[in-house]
mmCIF file of C-alpha atoms in Angstrom:
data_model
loop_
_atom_site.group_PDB
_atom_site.id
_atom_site.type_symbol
_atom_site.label_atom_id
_atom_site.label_comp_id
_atom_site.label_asym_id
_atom_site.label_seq_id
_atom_site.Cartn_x
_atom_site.Cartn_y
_atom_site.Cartn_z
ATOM 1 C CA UNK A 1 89.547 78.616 91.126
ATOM 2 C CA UNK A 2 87.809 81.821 91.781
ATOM 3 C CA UNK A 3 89.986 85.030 93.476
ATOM 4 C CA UNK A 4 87.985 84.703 96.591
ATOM 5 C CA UNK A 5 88.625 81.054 96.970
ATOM 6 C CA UNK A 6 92.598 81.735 96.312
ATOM 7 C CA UNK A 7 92.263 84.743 98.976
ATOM 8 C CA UNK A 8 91.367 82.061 101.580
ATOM 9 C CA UNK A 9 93.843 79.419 100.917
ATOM 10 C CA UNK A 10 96.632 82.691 101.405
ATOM 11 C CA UNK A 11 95.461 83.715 104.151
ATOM 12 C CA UNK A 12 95.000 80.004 106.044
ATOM 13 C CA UNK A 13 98.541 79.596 104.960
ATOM 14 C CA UNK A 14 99.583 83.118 106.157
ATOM 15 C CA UNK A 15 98.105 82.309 109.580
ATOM 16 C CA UNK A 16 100.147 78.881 109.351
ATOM 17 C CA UNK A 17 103.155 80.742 108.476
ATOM 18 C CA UNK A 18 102.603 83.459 111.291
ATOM 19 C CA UNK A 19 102.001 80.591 114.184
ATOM 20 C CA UNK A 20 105.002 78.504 113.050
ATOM 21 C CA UNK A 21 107.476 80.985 113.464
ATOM 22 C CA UNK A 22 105.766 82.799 116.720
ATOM 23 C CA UNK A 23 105.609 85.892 114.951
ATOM 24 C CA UNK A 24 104.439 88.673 117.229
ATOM 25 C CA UNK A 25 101.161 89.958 116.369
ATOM 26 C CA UNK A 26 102.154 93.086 114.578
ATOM 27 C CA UNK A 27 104.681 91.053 112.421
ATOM 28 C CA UNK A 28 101.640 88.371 111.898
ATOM 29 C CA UNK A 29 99.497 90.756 110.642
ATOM 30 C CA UNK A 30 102.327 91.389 107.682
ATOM 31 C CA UNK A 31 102.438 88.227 107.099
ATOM 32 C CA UNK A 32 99.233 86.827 106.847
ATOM 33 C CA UNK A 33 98.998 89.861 104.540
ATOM 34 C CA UNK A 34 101.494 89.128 102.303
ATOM 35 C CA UNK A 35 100.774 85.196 102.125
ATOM 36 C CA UNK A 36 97.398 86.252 101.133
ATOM 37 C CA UNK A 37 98.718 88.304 98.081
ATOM 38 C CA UNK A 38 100.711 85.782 97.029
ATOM 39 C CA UNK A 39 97.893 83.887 96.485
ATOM 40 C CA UNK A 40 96.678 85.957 94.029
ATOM 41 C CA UNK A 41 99.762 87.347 92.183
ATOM 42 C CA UNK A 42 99.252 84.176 89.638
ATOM 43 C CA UNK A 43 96.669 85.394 88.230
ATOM 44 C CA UNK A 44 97.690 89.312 87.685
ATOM 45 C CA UNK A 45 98.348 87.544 84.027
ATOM 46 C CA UNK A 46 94.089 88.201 83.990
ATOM 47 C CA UNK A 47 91.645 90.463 84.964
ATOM 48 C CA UNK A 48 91.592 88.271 88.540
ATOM 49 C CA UNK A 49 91.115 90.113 91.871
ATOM 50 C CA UNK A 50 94.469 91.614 92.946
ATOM 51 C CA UNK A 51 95.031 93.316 89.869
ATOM 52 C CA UNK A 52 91.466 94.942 89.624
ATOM 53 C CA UNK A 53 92.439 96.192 93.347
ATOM 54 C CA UNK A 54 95.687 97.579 92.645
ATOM 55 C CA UNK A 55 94.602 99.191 89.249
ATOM 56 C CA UNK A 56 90.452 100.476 89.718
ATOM 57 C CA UNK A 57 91.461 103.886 91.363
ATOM 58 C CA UNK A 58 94.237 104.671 90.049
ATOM 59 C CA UNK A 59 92.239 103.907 86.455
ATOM 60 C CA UNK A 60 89.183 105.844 87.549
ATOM 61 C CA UNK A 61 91.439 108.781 88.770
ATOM 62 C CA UNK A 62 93.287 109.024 85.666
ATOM 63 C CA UNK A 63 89.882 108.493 83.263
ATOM 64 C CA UNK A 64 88.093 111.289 85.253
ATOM 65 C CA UNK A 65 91.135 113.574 84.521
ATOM 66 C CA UNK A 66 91.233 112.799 80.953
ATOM 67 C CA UNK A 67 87.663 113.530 81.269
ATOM 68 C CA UNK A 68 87.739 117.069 82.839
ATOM 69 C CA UNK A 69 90.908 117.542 80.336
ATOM 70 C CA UNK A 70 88.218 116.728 77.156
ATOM 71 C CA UNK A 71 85.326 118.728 78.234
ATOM 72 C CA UNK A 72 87.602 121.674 78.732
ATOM 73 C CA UNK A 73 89.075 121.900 75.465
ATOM 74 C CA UNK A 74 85.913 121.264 73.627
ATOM 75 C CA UNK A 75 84.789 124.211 75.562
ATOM 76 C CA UNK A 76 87.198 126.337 74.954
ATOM 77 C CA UNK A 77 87.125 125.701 71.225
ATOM 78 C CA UNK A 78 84.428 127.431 70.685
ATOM 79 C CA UNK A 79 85.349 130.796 72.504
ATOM 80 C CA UNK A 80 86.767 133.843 70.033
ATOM 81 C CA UNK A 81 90.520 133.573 71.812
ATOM 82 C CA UNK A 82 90.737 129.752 70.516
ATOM 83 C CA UNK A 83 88.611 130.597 67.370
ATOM 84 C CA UNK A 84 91.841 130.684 64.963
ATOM 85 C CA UNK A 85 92.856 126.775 66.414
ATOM 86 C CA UNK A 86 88.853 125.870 67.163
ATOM 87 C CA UNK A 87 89.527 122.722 65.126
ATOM 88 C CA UNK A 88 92.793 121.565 66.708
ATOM 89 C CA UNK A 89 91.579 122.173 70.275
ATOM 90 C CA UNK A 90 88.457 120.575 69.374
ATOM 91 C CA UNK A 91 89.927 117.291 68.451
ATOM 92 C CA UNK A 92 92.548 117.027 71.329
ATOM 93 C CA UNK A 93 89.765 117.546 73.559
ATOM 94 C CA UNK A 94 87.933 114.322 72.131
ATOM 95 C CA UNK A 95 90.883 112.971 72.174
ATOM 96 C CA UNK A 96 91.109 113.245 75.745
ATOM 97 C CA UNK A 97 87.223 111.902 76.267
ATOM 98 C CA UNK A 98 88.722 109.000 74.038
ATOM 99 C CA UNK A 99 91.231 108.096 76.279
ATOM 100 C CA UNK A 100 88.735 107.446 79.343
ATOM 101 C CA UNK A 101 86.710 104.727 76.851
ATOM 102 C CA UNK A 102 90.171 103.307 76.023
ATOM 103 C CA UNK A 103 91.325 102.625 79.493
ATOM 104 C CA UNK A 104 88.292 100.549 80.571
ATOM 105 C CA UNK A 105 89.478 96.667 79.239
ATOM 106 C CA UNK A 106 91.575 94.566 80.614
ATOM 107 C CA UNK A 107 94.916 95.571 78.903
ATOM 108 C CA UNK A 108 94.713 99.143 80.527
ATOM 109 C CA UNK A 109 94.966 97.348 83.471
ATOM 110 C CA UNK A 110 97.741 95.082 82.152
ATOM 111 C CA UNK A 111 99.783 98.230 81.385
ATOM 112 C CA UNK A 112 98.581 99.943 84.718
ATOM 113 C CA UNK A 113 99.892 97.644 86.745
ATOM 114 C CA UNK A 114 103.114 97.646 84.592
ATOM 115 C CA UNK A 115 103.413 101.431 85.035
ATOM 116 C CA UNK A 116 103.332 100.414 89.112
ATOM 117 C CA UNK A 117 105.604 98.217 89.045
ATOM 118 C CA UNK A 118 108.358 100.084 87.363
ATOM 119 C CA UNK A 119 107.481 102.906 89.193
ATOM 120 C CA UNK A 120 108.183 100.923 92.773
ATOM 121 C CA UNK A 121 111.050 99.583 90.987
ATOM 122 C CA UNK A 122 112.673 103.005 89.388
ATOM 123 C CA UNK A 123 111.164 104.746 93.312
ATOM 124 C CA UNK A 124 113.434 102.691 95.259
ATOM 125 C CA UNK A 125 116.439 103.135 93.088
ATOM 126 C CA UNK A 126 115.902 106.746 93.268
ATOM 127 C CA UNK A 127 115.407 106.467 97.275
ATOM 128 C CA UNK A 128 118.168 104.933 97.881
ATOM 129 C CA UNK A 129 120.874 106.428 95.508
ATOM 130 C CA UNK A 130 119.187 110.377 94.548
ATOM 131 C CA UNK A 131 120.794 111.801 91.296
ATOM 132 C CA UNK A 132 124.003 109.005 91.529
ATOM 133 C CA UNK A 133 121.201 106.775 89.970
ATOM 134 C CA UNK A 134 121.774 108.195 86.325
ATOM 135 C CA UNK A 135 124.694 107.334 86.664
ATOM 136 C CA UNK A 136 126.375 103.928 86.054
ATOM 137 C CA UNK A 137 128.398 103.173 89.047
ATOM 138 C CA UNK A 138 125.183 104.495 90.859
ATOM 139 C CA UNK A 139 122.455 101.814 89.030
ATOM 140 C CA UNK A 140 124.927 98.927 89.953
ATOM 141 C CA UNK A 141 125.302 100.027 93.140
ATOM 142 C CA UNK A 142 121.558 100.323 94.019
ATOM 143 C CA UNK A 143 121.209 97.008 92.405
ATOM 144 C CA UNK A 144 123.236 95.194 94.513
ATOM 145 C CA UNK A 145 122.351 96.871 97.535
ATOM 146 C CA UNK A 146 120.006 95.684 100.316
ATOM 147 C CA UNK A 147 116.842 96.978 99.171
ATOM 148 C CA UNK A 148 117.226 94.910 95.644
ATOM 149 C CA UNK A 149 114.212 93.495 96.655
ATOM 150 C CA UNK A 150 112.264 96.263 95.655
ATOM 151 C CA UNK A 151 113.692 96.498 92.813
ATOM 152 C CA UNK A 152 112.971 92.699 92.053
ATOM 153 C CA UNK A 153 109.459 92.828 92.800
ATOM 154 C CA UNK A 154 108.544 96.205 90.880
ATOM 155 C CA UNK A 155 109.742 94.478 88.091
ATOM 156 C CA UNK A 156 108.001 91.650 88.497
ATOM 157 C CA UNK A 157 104.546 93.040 89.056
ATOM 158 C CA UNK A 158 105.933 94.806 85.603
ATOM 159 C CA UNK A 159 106.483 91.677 83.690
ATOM 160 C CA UNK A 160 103.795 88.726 84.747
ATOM 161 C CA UNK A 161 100.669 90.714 83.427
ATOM 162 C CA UNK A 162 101.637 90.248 80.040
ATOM 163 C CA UNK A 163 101.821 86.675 79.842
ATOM 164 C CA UNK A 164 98.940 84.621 78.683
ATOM 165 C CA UNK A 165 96.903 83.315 81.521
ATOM 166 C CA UNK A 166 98.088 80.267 83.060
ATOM 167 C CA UNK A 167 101.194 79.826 81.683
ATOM 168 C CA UNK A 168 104.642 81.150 82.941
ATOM 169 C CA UNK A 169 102.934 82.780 86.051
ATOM 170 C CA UNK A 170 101.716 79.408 87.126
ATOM 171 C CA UNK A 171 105.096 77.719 87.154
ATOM 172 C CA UNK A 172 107.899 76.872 89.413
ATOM 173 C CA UNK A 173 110.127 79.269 88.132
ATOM 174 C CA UNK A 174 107.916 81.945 89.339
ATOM 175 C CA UNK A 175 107.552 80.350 92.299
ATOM 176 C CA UNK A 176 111.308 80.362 92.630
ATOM 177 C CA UNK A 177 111.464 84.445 91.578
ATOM 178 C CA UNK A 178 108.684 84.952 93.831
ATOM 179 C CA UNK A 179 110.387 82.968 96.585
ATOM 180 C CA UNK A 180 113.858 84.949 96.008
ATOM 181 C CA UNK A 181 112.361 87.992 96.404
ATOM 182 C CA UNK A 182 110.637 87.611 99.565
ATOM 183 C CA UNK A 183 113.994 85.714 100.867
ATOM 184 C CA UNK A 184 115.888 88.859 99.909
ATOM 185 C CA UNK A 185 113.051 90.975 101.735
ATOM 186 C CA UNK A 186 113.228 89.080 105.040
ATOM 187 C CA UNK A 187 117.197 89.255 105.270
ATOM 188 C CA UNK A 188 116.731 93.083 104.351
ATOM 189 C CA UNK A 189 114.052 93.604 106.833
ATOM 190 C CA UNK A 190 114.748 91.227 109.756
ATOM 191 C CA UNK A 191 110.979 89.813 109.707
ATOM 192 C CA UNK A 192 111.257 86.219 109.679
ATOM 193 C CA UNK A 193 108.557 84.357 108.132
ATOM 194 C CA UNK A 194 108.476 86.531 105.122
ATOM 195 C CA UNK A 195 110.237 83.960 102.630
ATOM 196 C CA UNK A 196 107.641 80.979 103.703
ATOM 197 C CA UNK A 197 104.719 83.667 103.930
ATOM 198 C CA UNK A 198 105.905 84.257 100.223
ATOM 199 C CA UNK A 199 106.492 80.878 99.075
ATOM 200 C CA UNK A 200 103.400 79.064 100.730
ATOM 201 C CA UNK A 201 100.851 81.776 99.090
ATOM 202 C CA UNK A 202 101.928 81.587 95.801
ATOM 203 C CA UNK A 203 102.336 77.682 96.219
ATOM 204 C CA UNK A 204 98.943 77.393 97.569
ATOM 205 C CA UNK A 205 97.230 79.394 94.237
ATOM 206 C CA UNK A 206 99.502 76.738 92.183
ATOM 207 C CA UNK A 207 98.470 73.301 94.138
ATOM 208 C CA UNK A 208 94.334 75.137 94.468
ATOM 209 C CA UNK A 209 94.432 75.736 90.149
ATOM 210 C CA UNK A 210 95.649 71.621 90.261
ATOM 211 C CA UNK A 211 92.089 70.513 91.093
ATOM 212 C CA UNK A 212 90.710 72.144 88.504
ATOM 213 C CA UNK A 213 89.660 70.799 84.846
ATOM 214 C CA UNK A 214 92.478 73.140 83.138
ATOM 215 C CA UNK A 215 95.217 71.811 85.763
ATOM 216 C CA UNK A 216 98.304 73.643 86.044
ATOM 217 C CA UNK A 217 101.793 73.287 83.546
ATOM 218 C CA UNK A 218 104.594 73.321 86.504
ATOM 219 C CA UNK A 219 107.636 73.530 84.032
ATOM 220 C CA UNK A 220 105.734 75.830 81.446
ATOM 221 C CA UNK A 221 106.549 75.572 78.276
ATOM 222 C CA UNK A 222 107.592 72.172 78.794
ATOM 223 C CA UNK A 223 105.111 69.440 79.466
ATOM 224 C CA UNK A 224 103.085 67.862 81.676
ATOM 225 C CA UNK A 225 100.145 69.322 82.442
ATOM 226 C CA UNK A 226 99.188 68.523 86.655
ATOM 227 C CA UNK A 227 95.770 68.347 87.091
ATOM 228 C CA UNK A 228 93.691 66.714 89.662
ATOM 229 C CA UNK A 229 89.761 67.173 88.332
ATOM 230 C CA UNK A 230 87.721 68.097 90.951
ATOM 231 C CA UNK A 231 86.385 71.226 90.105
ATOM 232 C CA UNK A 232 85.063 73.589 87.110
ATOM 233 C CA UNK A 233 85.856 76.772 87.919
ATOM 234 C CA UNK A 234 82.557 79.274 87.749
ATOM 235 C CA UNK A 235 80.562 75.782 87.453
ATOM 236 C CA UNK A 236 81.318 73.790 90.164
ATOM 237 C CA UNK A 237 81.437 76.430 93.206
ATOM 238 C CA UNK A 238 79.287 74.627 95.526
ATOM 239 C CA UNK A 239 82.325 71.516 95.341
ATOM 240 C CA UNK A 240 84.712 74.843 95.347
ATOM 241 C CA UNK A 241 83.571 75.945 98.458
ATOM 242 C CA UNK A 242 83.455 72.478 99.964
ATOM 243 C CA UNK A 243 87.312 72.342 99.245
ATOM 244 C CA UNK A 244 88.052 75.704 101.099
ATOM 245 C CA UNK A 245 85.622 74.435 103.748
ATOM 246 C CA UNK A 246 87.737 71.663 104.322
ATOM 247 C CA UNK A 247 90.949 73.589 104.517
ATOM 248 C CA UNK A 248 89.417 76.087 106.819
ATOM 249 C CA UNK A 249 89.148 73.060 109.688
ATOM 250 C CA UNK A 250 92.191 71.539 108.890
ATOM 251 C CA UNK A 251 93.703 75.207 109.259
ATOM 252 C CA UNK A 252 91.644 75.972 112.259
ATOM 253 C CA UNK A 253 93.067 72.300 113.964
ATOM 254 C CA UNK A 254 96.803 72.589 113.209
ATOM 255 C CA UNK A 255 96.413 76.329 114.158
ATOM 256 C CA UNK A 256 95.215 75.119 118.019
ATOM 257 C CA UNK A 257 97.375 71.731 117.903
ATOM 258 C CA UNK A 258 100.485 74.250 118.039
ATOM 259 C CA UNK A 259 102.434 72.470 115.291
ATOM 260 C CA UNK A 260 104.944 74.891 114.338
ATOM 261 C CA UNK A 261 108.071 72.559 114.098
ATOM 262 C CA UNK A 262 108.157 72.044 110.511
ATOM 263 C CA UNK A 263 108.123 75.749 109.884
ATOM 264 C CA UNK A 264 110.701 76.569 112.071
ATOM 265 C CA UNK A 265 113.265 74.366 110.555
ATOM 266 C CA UNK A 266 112.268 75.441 107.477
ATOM 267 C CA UNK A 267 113.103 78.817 108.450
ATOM 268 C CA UNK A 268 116.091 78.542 110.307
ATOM 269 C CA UNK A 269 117.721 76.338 107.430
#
């Protein structure tokens, strides 16, 4: 399905989420929020919607500096001070200009949003522990401490870009990572509803990808392949919207029926 479709299944299930456990409307906003980027963190293995958020600026930033870099050297290649190293100053400088062309595609965003996640992962580390971090007793320490789940999810938004699309992303064991990390956030931060907000956004990208033509591999690399035909993604978006359409209603009526039970055992158990 397309990233807008997958946006609105999240955030149906975030409001779900939010009304089952009776979060208050501060913690509701959160996590609405974060059901709704689960939704999409399947498909950071492509060019898909969350990852052309997360990585466009910071891209664009970093091309425009390259740029500036470029023309500067070029210039300055051609002044008397330079003259002896014209040649050398001339070529880093296209160099630089190269780098802006280079970091358009899609796997300068792959690599982007690896650099972010390593950075959140190696930032928290550093938060929590300062210097004692270089230092073996220190890493173990900050690993097992009570913000792991930074840790765990820099790492993560590290890793899944690189897989082929569709494949270990769109499984249950992601699911399960996906779903410790959130569980891990919620006991660290006392915000109940964070684990289901996690679990039920990811699931709901999963069980939406299902109805397509391509279908989903669960236990990826291992067969079957789950797929319920209904849709063509890009081809079909009239049927596409249809499907969210439905969703919507059904969200909007168990949102006013007050059914929360369900959610609050899960959360309690």
């Amino acid at each position: 399905m397309m990233g807008r479709s997958h946006l609105a299944f999240g955030i149906m299930s975030g409001l779900l989420v939010a009304q089952g456990v009776q979060a208050p409307l501060p913690e509701g906003v959160g996590i609405t929020a974060l059901a709704a980027a689960s939704a999409l963190v399947p498909d950071l293995d492509v060019d898909g919607l969350l990852m052309r958020r997360l990585t466009e600026r910071p891209l664009i930033w970093i091309r425009r500096l390259f740029g500036y870099v470029g023309v500067i050297l070029i210039l300055l290649s051609y002044f008397p001070s330079t003259r002896n190293e014209q040649f050398g100053t001339a070529i880093v400088g296209l160099l630089c200009l190269g780098v802006g062309f280079v970091l358009k595609d899609q796997s300068a965003r792959r690599w982007m949003l690896s650099l972010m996640g390593v950075l959140l992962a190696a930032g928290s580390l550093y938060w929590r522990l300062g210097e004692h971090v270089f230092t073996l007793p220190g890493l173990t320490q900050g690993i097992q401490g009570s913000e792991r789940w930074l840790i765990w999810l820099g790492l993560f938004i590290a890793v899944i870009p690189h897989f082929p699309h569709r494949t270990y992303s769109h499984t249950l064991w992601a699911l399960a990572v996906w779903g410790a990390i959130w569980y891990e956030a919620e006991a660290s931060l006392r915000i109940g509803g964070l684990f289901m907000a996690g679990i039920i956004g990811y699931a709901s990208h999963l069980l939406a990808d299902t109805l397509t033509v391509s279908g989903v591999r669960y236990l990826h690399p291992f067969p079957p392949t789950v797929r319920l035909p209904l849709i063509r993604t890009k081809k079909d978006r009239a049927r596409e919207h249809l499907i969210v359409i439905v969703f919507g209603v059904a969200t909007v009526l168990l949102w006013f029926s007050g059914s929360h039970l369900p959610l609050e055992i899960l959360t309690k158990s």
